[in-house]
XYZ file of C-alpha atoms in Angstrom:
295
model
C -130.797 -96.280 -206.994
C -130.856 -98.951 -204.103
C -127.492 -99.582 -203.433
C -128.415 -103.289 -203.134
C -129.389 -103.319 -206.442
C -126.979 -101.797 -208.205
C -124.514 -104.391 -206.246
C -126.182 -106.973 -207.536
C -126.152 -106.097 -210.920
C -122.349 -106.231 -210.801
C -122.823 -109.074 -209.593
C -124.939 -110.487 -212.331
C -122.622 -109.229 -215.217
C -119.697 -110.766 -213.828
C -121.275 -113.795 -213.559
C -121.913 -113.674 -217.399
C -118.789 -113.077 -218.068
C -117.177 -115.633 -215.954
C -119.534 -118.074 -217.423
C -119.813 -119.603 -213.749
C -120.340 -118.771 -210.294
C -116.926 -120.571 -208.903
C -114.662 -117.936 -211.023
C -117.116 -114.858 -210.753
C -116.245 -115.670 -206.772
C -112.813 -115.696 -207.656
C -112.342 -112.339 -209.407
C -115.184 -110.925 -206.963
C -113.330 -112.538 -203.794
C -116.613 -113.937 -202.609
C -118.400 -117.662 -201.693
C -120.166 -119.234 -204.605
C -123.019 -119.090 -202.479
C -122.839 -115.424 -201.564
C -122.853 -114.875 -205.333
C -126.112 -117.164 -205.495
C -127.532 -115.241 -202.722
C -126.959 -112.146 -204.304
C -128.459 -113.468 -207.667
C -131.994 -114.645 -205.840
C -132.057 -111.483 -204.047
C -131.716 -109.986 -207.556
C -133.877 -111.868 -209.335
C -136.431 -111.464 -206.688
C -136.407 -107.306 -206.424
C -137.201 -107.165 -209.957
C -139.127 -109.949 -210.505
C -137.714 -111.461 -213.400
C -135.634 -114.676 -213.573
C -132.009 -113.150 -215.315
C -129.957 -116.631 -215.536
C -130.858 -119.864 -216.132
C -128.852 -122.248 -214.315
C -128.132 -126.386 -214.569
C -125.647 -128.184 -212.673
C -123.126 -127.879 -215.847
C -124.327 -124.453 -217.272
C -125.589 -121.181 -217.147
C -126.780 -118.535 -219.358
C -129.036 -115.501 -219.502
C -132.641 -115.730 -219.886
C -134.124 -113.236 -223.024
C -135.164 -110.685 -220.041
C -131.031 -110.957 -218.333
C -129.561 -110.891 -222.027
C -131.700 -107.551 -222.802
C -131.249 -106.299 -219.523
C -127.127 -106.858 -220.197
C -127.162 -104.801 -223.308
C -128.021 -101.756 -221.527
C -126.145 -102.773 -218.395
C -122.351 -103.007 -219.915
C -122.329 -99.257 -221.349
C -123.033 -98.101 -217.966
C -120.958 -100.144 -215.729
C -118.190 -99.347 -218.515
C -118.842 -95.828 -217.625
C -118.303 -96.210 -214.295
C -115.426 -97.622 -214.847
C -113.946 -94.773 -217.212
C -115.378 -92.268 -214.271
C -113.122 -94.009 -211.716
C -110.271 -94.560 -213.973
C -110.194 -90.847 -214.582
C -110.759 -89.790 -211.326
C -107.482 -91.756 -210.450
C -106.008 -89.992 -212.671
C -106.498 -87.217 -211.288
C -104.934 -88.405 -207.743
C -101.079 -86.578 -206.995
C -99.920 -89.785 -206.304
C -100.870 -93.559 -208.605
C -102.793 -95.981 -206.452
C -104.537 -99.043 -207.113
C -103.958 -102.481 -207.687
C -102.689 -104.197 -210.831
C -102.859 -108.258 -211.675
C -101.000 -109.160 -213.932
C -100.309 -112.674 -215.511
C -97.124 -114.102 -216.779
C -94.783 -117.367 -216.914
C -92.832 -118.676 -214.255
C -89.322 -117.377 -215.859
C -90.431 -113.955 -217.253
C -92.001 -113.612 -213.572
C -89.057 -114.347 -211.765
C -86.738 -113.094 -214.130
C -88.260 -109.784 -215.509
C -90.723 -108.553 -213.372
C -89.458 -109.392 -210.068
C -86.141 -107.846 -210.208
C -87.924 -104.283 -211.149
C -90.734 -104.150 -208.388
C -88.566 -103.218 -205.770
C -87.809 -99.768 -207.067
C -91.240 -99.758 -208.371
C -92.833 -100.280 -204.634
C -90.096 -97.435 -203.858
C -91.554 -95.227 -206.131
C -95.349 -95.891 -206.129
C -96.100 -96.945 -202.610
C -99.633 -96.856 -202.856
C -100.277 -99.089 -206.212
C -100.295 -102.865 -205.035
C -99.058 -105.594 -207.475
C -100.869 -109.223 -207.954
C -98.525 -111.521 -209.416
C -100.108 -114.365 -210.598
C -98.168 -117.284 -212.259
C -98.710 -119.602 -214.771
C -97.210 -121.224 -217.831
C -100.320 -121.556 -219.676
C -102.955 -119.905 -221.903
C -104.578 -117.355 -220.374
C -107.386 -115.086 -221.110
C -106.446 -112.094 -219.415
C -109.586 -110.571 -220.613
C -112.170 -113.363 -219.504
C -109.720 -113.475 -215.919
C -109.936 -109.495 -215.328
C -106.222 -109.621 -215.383
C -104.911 -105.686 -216.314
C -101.633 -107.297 -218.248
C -100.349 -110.724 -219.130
C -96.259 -111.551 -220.057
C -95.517 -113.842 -222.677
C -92.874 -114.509 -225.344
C -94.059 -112.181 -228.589
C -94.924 -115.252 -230.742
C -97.727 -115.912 -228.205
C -99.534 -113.150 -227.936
C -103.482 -112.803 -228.147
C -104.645 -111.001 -231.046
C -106.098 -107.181 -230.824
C -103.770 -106.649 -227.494
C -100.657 -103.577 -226.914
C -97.464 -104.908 -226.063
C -94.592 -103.509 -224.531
C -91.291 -105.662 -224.523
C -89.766 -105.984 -221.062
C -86.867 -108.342 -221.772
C -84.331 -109.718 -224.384
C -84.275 -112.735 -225.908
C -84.241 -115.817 -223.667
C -81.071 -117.975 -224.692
C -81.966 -122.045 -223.933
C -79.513 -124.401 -222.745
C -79.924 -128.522 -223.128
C -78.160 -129.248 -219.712
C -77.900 -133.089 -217.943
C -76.179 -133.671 -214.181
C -72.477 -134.902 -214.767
C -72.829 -138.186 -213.018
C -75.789 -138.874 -215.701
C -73.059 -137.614 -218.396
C -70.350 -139.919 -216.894
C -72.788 -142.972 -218.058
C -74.377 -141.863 -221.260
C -71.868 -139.913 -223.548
C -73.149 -136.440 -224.210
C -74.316 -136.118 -227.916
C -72.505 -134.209 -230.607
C -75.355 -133.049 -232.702
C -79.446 -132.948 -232.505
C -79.422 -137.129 -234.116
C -78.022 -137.971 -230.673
C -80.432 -137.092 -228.620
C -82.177 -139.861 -229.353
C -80.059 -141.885 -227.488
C -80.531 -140.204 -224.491
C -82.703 -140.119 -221.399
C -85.398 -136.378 -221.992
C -86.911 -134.809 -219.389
C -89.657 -132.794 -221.340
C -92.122 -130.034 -220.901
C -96.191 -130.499 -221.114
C -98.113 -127.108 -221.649
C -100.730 -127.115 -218.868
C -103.147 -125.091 -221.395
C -103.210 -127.376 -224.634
C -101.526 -130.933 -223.652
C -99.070 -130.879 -225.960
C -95.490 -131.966 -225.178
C -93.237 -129.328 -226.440
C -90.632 -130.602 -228.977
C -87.266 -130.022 -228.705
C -85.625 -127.407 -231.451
C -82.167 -126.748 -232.258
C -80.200 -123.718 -233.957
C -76.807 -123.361 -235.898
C -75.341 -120.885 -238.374
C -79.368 -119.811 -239.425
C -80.647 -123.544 -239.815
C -82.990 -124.927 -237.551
C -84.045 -128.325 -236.622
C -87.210 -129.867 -234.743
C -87.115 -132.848 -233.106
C -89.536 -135.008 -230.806
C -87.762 -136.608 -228.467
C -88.714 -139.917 -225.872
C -90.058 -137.986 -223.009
C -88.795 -140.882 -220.318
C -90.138 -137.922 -217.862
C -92.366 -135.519 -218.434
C -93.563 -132.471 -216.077
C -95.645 -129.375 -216.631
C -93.148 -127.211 -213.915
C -90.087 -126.296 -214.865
C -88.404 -125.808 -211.616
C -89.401 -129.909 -211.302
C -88.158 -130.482 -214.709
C -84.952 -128.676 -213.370
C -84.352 -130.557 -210.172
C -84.911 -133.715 -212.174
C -82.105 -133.154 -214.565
C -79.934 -132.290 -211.146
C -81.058 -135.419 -209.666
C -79.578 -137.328 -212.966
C -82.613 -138.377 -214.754
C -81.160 -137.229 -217.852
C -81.026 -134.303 -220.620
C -83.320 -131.270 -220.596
C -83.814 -127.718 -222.128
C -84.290 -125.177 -220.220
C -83.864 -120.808 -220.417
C -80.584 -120.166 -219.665
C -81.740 -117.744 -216.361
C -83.306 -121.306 -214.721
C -80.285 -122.931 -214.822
C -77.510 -120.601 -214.464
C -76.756 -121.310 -210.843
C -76.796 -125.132 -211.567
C -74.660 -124.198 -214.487
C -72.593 -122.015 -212.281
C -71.918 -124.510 -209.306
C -71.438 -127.480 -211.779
C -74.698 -129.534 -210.780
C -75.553 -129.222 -214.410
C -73.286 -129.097 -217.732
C -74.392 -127.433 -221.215
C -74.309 -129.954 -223.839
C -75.188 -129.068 -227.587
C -73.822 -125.212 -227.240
C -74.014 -125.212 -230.552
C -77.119 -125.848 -231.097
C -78.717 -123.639 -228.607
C -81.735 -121.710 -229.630
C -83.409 -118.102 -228.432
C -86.548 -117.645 -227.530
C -88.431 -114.010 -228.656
C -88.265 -111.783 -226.109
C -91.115 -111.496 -223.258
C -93.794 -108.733 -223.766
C -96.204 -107.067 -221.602
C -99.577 -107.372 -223.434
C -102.997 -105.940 -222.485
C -106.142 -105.148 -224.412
C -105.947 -102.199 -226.906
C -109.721 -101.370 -225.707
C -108.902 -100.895 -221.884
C -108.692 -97.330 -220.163
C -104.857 -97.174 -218.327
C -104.864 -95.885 -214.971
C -102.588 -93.626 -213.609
C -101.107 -96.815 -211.537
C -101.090 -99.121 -214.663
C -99.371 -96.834 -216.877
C -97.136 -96.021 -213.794
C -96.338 -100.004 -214.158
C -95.803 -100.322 -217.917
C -93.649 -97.721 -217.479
C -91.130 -99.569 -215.217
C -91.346 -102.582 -216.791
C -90.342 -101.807 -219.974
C -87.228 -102.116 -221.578
């Protein structure tokens, strides 16, 4: 087969699945424009239109969506031939993306890859991090990390962590003007520096645990952020009361730039999991990687 061709009929899937040019580019590392190149040029050899395009849309034409029924099997052949031939290598190489929150990143993975990069020189890690929703399917991510209560349906997981204690923590010279509170009632009170998921919108509210009983509460929000490490330097800076995993503030804790208030009512997060469709092939270098992350 033309090489050329068969090119750009990767190229046309993964624009399908992307569901636009800009993030086929992305996962492809190419220009927008290459990809549109490589679509005419396409399009052209075989004479058919494949896609049809607006300015806010694209989708396949009846010829493109017949031709992609007969197209996946084989390029998820292809696939399975290359995963087993790296199988079959004496030493795991490749590269592996994987997707996870800011604190299970820096507080999970990090402080194994080390040992892992001693170990497995030739398999390269892409850490990519972000606190929202993703669709490490649809983003042609090989893992995500999340807390277990999050996870997308149909996926493996493998936990890599305990549970996540949370602190409520405030700066002491905000403390030495507004009283700290006693119980979850006097929060309201107080100044909150909250948390908006990037993903959905939503603020998250506020929950408290003692002796098995929980309690939810929504509180003002007088500053809201959707990065922790901001929502962290705020409360430093005085602003007022936040929650936070104990891991992003234990150095603040620890030099006395921030003070735990409400130990009492502290709650856990699940523990975080690494997650990843129960459909995919593993690699020699992925299940090299699941295999040092887990706990």
């Amino acid at each position: 087969m033309d090489r050329d061709l068969w090119s750009g009929l990767a190229v046309f899937e993964t624009i399908v699945e992307a569901g636009s040019f800009a993030r086929a580019a992305t996962r492809l590392g190419l220009s927008a424009s290459a990809l549109s190149h490589a679509m005419r040029s396409l399009e052209t050899k075989l004479g058919v239109r494949l896609l049809d395009r607006t300015t806010r849309s694209l989708a396949p034409t009846p010829a493109g969506e017949e031709l992609l029924v007969r197209l996946r099997p084989a390029i998820a052949s292809v696939a399975g031939a290359l995963a087993d031939l790296d199988n079959a290598r004496e030493r795991p190489a490749g590269r592996i993306r994987v997707s996870a929150h800011r604190v299970a990143a820096i507080y999970a993975i990090l402080p194994r890859l080390a040992d892992f990069a001693r170990a497995y020189p030739d398999i390269a890690v892409e850490l990519v991090v972000d606190d929202g929703f993703v669709d490490i399917v649809a983003d042609r991510f090989d893992c995500g990390v999340r807390h277990a209560q999050t996870l997308q349906a149909d996926m493996i997981s493998v936990r890599i962590s305990a549970p996540v204690p949370l602190v409520f923590v405030a700066a002491p010279a905000y403390l030495a003007d507004h009283p700290a509170p006693v119980d979850p009632d006097g929060i309201a009170a107080h100044r909150c520096l909250c948390y908006r998921y990037t993903s959905s919108g939503v603020v998250h509210r506020w929950e408290f645990e003692r002796d098995g009983r929980k309690v939810e509460r929504s509180v003002r929000g007088d500053f809201i952020t959707n990065d922790i490490d901001v929502m962290r330097d705020a409360a430093v800076a005085g602003l007022g009361v936040t929650c936070l995993p104990l891991p992003h503030a234990a150095l603040q804790l620890a030099a006395g730039t921030l003070v735990e208030v409400l130990a009492d009512w502290a709650p856990t997060l699940p523990p975080n999991h690494l997650y990843y469709p129960s459909r995919r092939q593993p690699t020699a270098a992925f299940q090299a990687f699941v295999a040092a992350m887990r706990m």
